mmCIF file of C-alpha atoms in Angstrom:
data_model
loop_
_atom_site.group_PDB
_atom_site.id
_atom_site.type_symbol
_atom_site.label_atom_id
_atom_site.label_comp_id
_atom_site.label_asym_id
_atom_site.label_seq_id
_atom_site.Cartn_x
_atom_site.Cartn_y
_atom_site.Cartn_z
ATOM 1 C CA MET L 1 -1.173 26.501 -129.870
ATOM 2 C CA LEU L 2 0.447 23.728 -131.930
ATOM 3 C CA GLU L 3 -2.684 23.423 -134.013
ATOM 4 C CA GLY L 4 -2.629 27.157 -134.722
ATOM 5 C CA ASN L 5 0.963 26.976 -136.055
ATOM 6 C CA ALA L 6 0.137 24.056 -138.332
ATOM 7 C CA GLU L 7 -3.011 25.759 -139.576
ATOM 8 C CA ARG L 8 -1.071 28.920 -140.329
ATOM 9 C CA SER L 9 1.650 26.979 -142.172
ATOM 10 C CA VAL L 10 -0.912 25.064 -144.255
ATOM 11 C CA GLU L 11 -2.868 28.231 -144.961
ATOM 12 C CA VAL L 12 0.252 30.120 -146.066
ATOM 13 C CA THR L 13 1.650 27.279 -148.204
ATOM 14 C CA LEU L 14 -1.552 26.256 -149.953
ATOM 15 C CA GLY L 15 -2.617 29.886 -150.233
ATOM 16 C CA HIS L 16 0.722 30.580 -151.929
ATOM 17 C CA LEU L 17 0.075 27.748 -154.388
ATOM 18 C CA ARG L 18 -3.461 29.042 -154.999
ATOM 19 C CA THR L 19 -2.073 32.529 -155.701
ATOM 20 C CA MET L 20 0.429 31.077 -158.180
ATOM 21 C CA ASP L 21 -2.511 29.445 -159.986
ATOM 22 C CA GLY L 22 -4.348 32.731 -160.494
ATOM 23 C CA PRO L 23 -7.928 33.693 -159.657
ATOM 24 C CA ALA L 24 -10.275 30.897 -158.573
ATOM 25 C CA THR L 25 -13.202 32.033 -160.654
ATOM 26 C CA PRO L 26 -12.788 34.048 -163.829
ATOM 27 C CA PRO L 27 -15.321 36.762 -164.599
ATOM 28 C CA PRO L 28 -18.609 35.450 -165.997
ATOM 29 C CA PRO L 29 -18.627 35.321 -169.802
ATOM 30 C CA ALA L 30 -21.158 37.242 -171.853
ATOM 31 C CA ALA L 31 -22.057 34.104 -173.841
ATOM 32 C CA PRO L 32 -23.308 30.854 -172.300
ATOM 33 C CA LEU L 33 -20.559 28.773 -170.694
ATOM 34 C CA THR L 34 -19.359 25.865 -172.823
ATOM 35 C CA LEU L 35 -17.462 22.724 -171.890
ATOM 36 C CA GLU L 36 -14.472 24.136 -173.746
ATOM 37 C CA ASP L 37 -14.636 27.315 -171.618
ATOM 38 C CA LEU L 38 -14.741 25.251 -168.431
ATOM 39 C CA TYR L 39 -11.786 23.187 -169.610
ATOM 40 C CA ARG L 40 -9.711 26.247 -170.445
ATOM 41 C CA GLN L 41 -10.585 28.090 -167.225
ATOM 42 C CA HIS L 42 -10.484 25.299 -164.639
ATOM 43 C CA ARG L 43 -8.326 22.438 -165.933
ATOM 44 C CA MET L 44 -4.986 23.487 -164.423
ATOM 45 C CA ARG L 45 -6.508 24.370 -161.074
ATOM 46 C CA LEU L 46 -8.199 20.961 -160.938
ATOM 47 C CA VAL L 47 -4.958 19.232 -161.959
ATOM 48 C CA ARG L 48 -3.107 20.952 -159.126
ATOM 49 C CA LEU L 49 -5.878 19.966 -156.716
ATOM 50 C CA ALA L 50 -5.535 16.351 -157.843
ATOM 51 C CA ILE L 51 -1.723 16.481 -157.581
ATOM 52 C CA LEU L 52 -2.036 17.556 -153.954
ATOM 53 C CA LEU L 53 -4.342 14.595 -153.351
ATOM 54 C CA VAL L 54 -2.605 11.802 -155.309
ATOM 55 C CA ASP L 55 1.043 12.999 -155.471
ATOM 56 C CA GLU L 56 1.574 12.094 -159.137
ATOM 57 C CA PRO L 57 1.151 14.646 -161.934
ATOM 58 C CA ALA L 58 0.357 12.077 -164.636
ATOM 59 C CA THR L 59 -2.250 10.364 -162.468
ATOM 60 C CA ALA L 60 -3.694 13.747 -161.467
ATOM 61 C CA GLU L 61 -4.076 14.697 -165.128
ATOM 62 C CA ASP L 62 -5.847 11.383 -165.777
ATOM 63 C CA VAL L 63 -8.234 12.016 -162.868
ATOM 64 C CA VAL L 64 -9.091 15.480 -164.195
ATOM 65 C CA GLN L 65 -9.506 14.187 -167.737
ATOM 66 C CA GLU L 66 -11.933 11.537 -166.456
ATOM 67 C CA ALA L 67 -13.884 14.247 -164.617
ATOM 68 C CA PHE L 68 -14.215 16.287 -167.811
ATOM 69 C CA THR L 69 -15.147 13.162 -169.762
ATOM 70 C CA GLY L 70 -17.907 12.437 -167.251
ATOM 71 C CA LEU L 71 -19.136 16.011 -167.499
ATOM 72 C CA HIS L 72 -19.146 15.754 -171.303
ATOM 73 C CA ARG L 73 -21.241 12.566 -171.140
ATOM 74 C CA ASN L 74 -23.778 14.327 -168.903
ATOM 75 C CA TRP L 75 -23.592 17.823 -170.452
ATOM 76 C CA GLY L 76 -27.067 17.555 -171.999
ATOM 77 C CA ARG L 77 -28.632 16.774 -168.603
ATOM 78 C CA LEU L 78 -26.869 19.644 -166.827
ATOM 79 C CA ARG L 79 -29.474 22.108 -165.586
ATOM 80 C CA ASP L 80 -27.087 24.841 -164.466
ATOM 81 C CA ALA L 81 -23.691 25.476 -166.085
ATOM 82 C CA ALA L 82 -22.531 27.122 -162.838
ATOM 83 C CA ALA L 83 -22.954 23.763 -161.094
ATOM 84 C CA ALA L 84 -20.481 22.221 -163.529
ATOM 85 C CA VAL L 85 -17.465 23.460 -161.552
ATOM 86 C CA GLY L 86 -18.811 21.850 -158.376
ATOM 87 C CA TYR L 87 -19.457 18.647 -160.319
ATOM 88 C CA LEU L 88 -15.882 18.677 -161.630
ATOM 89 C CA ARG L 89 -14.394 19.339 -158.187
ATOM 90 C CA THR L 90 -16.411 16.491 -156.659
ATOM 91 C CA ALA L 91 -15.457 14.196 -159.542
ATOM 92 C CA VAL L 92 -11.768 15.017 -159.015
ATOM 93 C CA VAL L 93 -11.989 14.289 -155.277
ATOM 94 C CA ASN L 94 -13.817 11.007 -155.917
ATOM 95 C CA GLY L 95 -11.435 10.056 -158.723
ATOM 96 C CA SER L 96 -8.476 10.770 -156.451
ATOM 97 C CA ARG L 97 -9.998 8.551 -153.766
ATOM 98 C CA SER L 98 -10.352 5.746 -156.298
ATOM 99 C CA VAL L 99 -6.729 6.134 -157.332
ATOM 100 C CA LEU L 100 -5.599 6.004 -153.716
ATOM 101 C CA ARG L 101 -7.719 2.880 -153.059
ATOM 102 C CA ARG L 102 -6.261 1.145 -156.114
ATOM 103 C CA ARG L 103 -2.785 2.228 -155.092
ATOM 104 C CA LYS L 104 -3.291 0.820 -151.607
ATOM 105 C CA THR L 105 -4.504 -2.485 -153.039
ATOM 106 C CA ALA L 106 -1.536 -2.626 -155.411
ATOM 107 C CA ARG L 107 0.873 -2.041 -152.539
ATOM 108 C CA GLU L 108 -0.379 -5.181 -150.866
ATOM 109 C CA TYR L 109 0.982 -7.186 -153.813
ATOM 110 C CA VAL L 110 3.992 -5.100 -154.828
ATOM 111 C CA ALA L 111 6.501 -3.439 -152.533
ATOM 112 C CA PRO L 112 5.808 0.311 -152.518
ATOM 113 C CA HIS L 113 8.422 2.629 -153.900
ATOM 114 C CA ALA L 114 8.926 6.250 -153.024
ATOM 115 C CA VAL L 115 8.228 8.586 -155.904
ATOM 116 C CA ASN L 116 8.915 12.277 -155.709
ATOM 117 C CA ALA L 117 5.977 13.423 -157.807
ATOM 118 C CA ARG L 118 6.734 17.096 -157.678
ATOM 119 C CA SER L 119 8.899 18.596 -160.356
ATOM 120 C CA ALA L 120 12.170 20.267 -159.508
ATOM 121 C CA GLU L 121 10.737 23.543 -160.793
ATOM 122 C CA SER L 122 7.718 23.404 -158.494
ATOM 123 C CA LEU L 123 9.878 22.577 -155.479
ATOM 124 C CA ALA L 124 12.353 25.318 -156.333
ATOM 125 C CA MET L 125 9.512 27.844 -156.270
ATOM 126 C CA LEU L 126 8.682 26.951 -152.676
ATOM 127 C CA SER L 127 10.635 28.034 -149.612
ATOM 128 C CA SER L 128 12.017 25.345 -147.321
ATOM 129 C CA GLU L 129 9.114 25.930 -144.898
ATOM 130 C CA HIS L 130 6.609 25.482 -147.715
ATOM 131 C CA GLN L 131 8.418 22.331 -148.859
ATOM 132 C CA ALA L 132 8.196 20.974 -145.305
ATOM 133 C CA VAL L 133 4.438 21.614 -145.262
ATOM 134 C CA VAL L 134 3.884 19.912 -148.636
ATOM 135 C CA SER L 135 6.043 16.963 -147.535
ATOM 136 C CA ALA L 136 4.182 16.624 -144.217
ATOM 137 C CA LEU L 137 0.865 16.945 -146.058
ATOM 138 C CA SER L 138 1.722 13.914 -148.189
ATOM 139 C CA LYS L 139 2.151 11.834 -144.994
ATOM 140 C CA LEU L 140 -1.415 12.470 -143.795
ATOM 141 C CA PRO L 141 -4.212 9.935 -144.264
ATOM 142 C CA PRO L 142 -6.175 10.587 -147.490
ATOM 143 C CA ARG L 143 -9.291 12.109 -145.897
ATOM 144 C CA GLN L 144 -7.280 14.475 -143.715
ATOM 145 C CA ARG L 145 -5.235 15.534 -146.737
ATOM 146 C CA GLU L 146 -8.433 16.032 -148.778
ATOM 147 C CA VAL L 147 -9.996 18.285 -146.171
ATOM 148 C CA LEU L 148 -6.891 20.457 -145.774
ATOM 149 C CA VAL L 149 -6.279 20.707 -149.520
ATOM 150 C CA LEU L 150 -9.912 21.595 -150.240
ATOM 151 C CA ARG L 151 -9.948 24.107 -147.388
ATOM 152 C CA TYR L 152 -6.646 25.892 -147.882
ATOM 153 C CA TYR L 153 -5.783 25.257 -151.531
ATOM 154 C CA GLY L 154 -9.307 25.055 -152.898
ATOM 155 C CA GLY L 155 -10.482 27.902 -150.684
ATOM 156 C CA LEU L 156 -13.723 26.053 -150.004
ATOM 157 C CA SER L 157 -16.043 26.609 -147.052
ATOM 158 C CA GLU L 158 -16.916 23.761 -144.697
ATOM 159 C CA ALA L 159 -20.233 23.322 -146.519
ATOM 160 C CA GLU L 160 -18.495 23.102 -149.904
ATOM 161 C CA ILE L 161 -15.934 20.635 -148.549
ATOM 162 C CA SER L 162 -18.764 18.606 -147.078
ATOM 163 C CA GLU L 163 -20.447 18.454 -150.473
ATOM 164 C CA ALA L 164 -17.266 17.746 -152.461
ATOM 165 C CA ALA L 165 -15.980 15.068 -150.078
ATOM 166 C CA GLY L 166 -19.372 13.543 -149.282
ATOM 167 C CA ILE L 167 -19.033 13.967 -145.514
ATOM 168 C CA SER L 168 -20.922 16.004 -142.922
ATOM 169 C CA LYS L 169 -19.853 19.509 -141.901
ATOM 170 C CA GLY L 170 -19.084 18.216 -138.403
ATOM 171 C CA THR L 171 -16.794 15.581 -139.885
ATOM 172 C CA VAL L 172 -15.085 18.291 -141.937
ATOM 173 C CA LYS L 173 -14.401 20.296 -138.762
ATOM 174 C CA SER L 174 -13.125 17.358 -136.715
ATOM 175 C CA THR L 175 -11.059 15.978 -139.600
ATOM 176 C CA ALA L 176 -9.459 19.380 -140.202
ATOM 177 C CA SER L 177 -8.607 19.691 -136.521
ATOM 178 C CA ARG L 178 -7.049 16.202 -136.386
ATOM 179 C CA ALA L 179 -5.238 16.826 -139.671
ATOM 180 C CA LEU L 180 -3.681 20.056 -138.442
ATOM 181 C CA GLU L 181 -2.535 18.344 -135.262
ATOM 182 C CA ALA L 182 -1.028 15.432 -137.235
ATOM 183 C CA LEU L 183 0.587 17.871 -139.662
ATOM 184 C CA GLN L 184 2.211 19.775 -136.816
ATOM 185 C CA LYS L 185 3.632 16.514 -135.417
ATOM 186 C CA ALA L 186 4.884 15.448 -138.856
ATOM 187 C CA MET L 187 6.608 18.792 -139.343
ATOM 188 C CA GLN L 188 8.341 18.512 -135.961
ATOM 189 C CA SER L 189 9.576 14.949 -136.441
ATOM 190 C CA PRO L 190 13.045 14.602 -137.986
ATOM 191 C CA ASN L 191 11.884 12.017 -140.581
#
């Protein structure tokens, strides 16, 4: 039952954030999709995805910019423009992982400092329950956070999460289950 409460809280909070961002996929354009179209249509959604993964807006924007830069470098070899969004999402997840690895390495040499990466405006738009979920989410291990963010914020299926995160569908299921359990415990603890 605890897992069900956590899952519901995550689903409501990240679903609320997804709704604030607008529709996940805009209607298909009449003309062929360009890199500029992709940037205009998906940039902010990818930035918010990265923010949920790395907890720093500036770093999240850098991760997304690198993903678009990589797509630009490989645009001529892209066989299907529809696959570009999946490429970008995977690049953002991988870029976020790299940031978190570098951050972990840096913490071994420099004392970590707590940074509240969310703006006052974004926190003000969330209820106290939603704020508790986002705060508890930031305490999860990176892979657990990735799976929950991709599932409930990204609205991805287990197969899509598996592809974006580079893990098996079974690992997605077990990680999500453990993450929801850990999230429930984090939300119940007074810290």
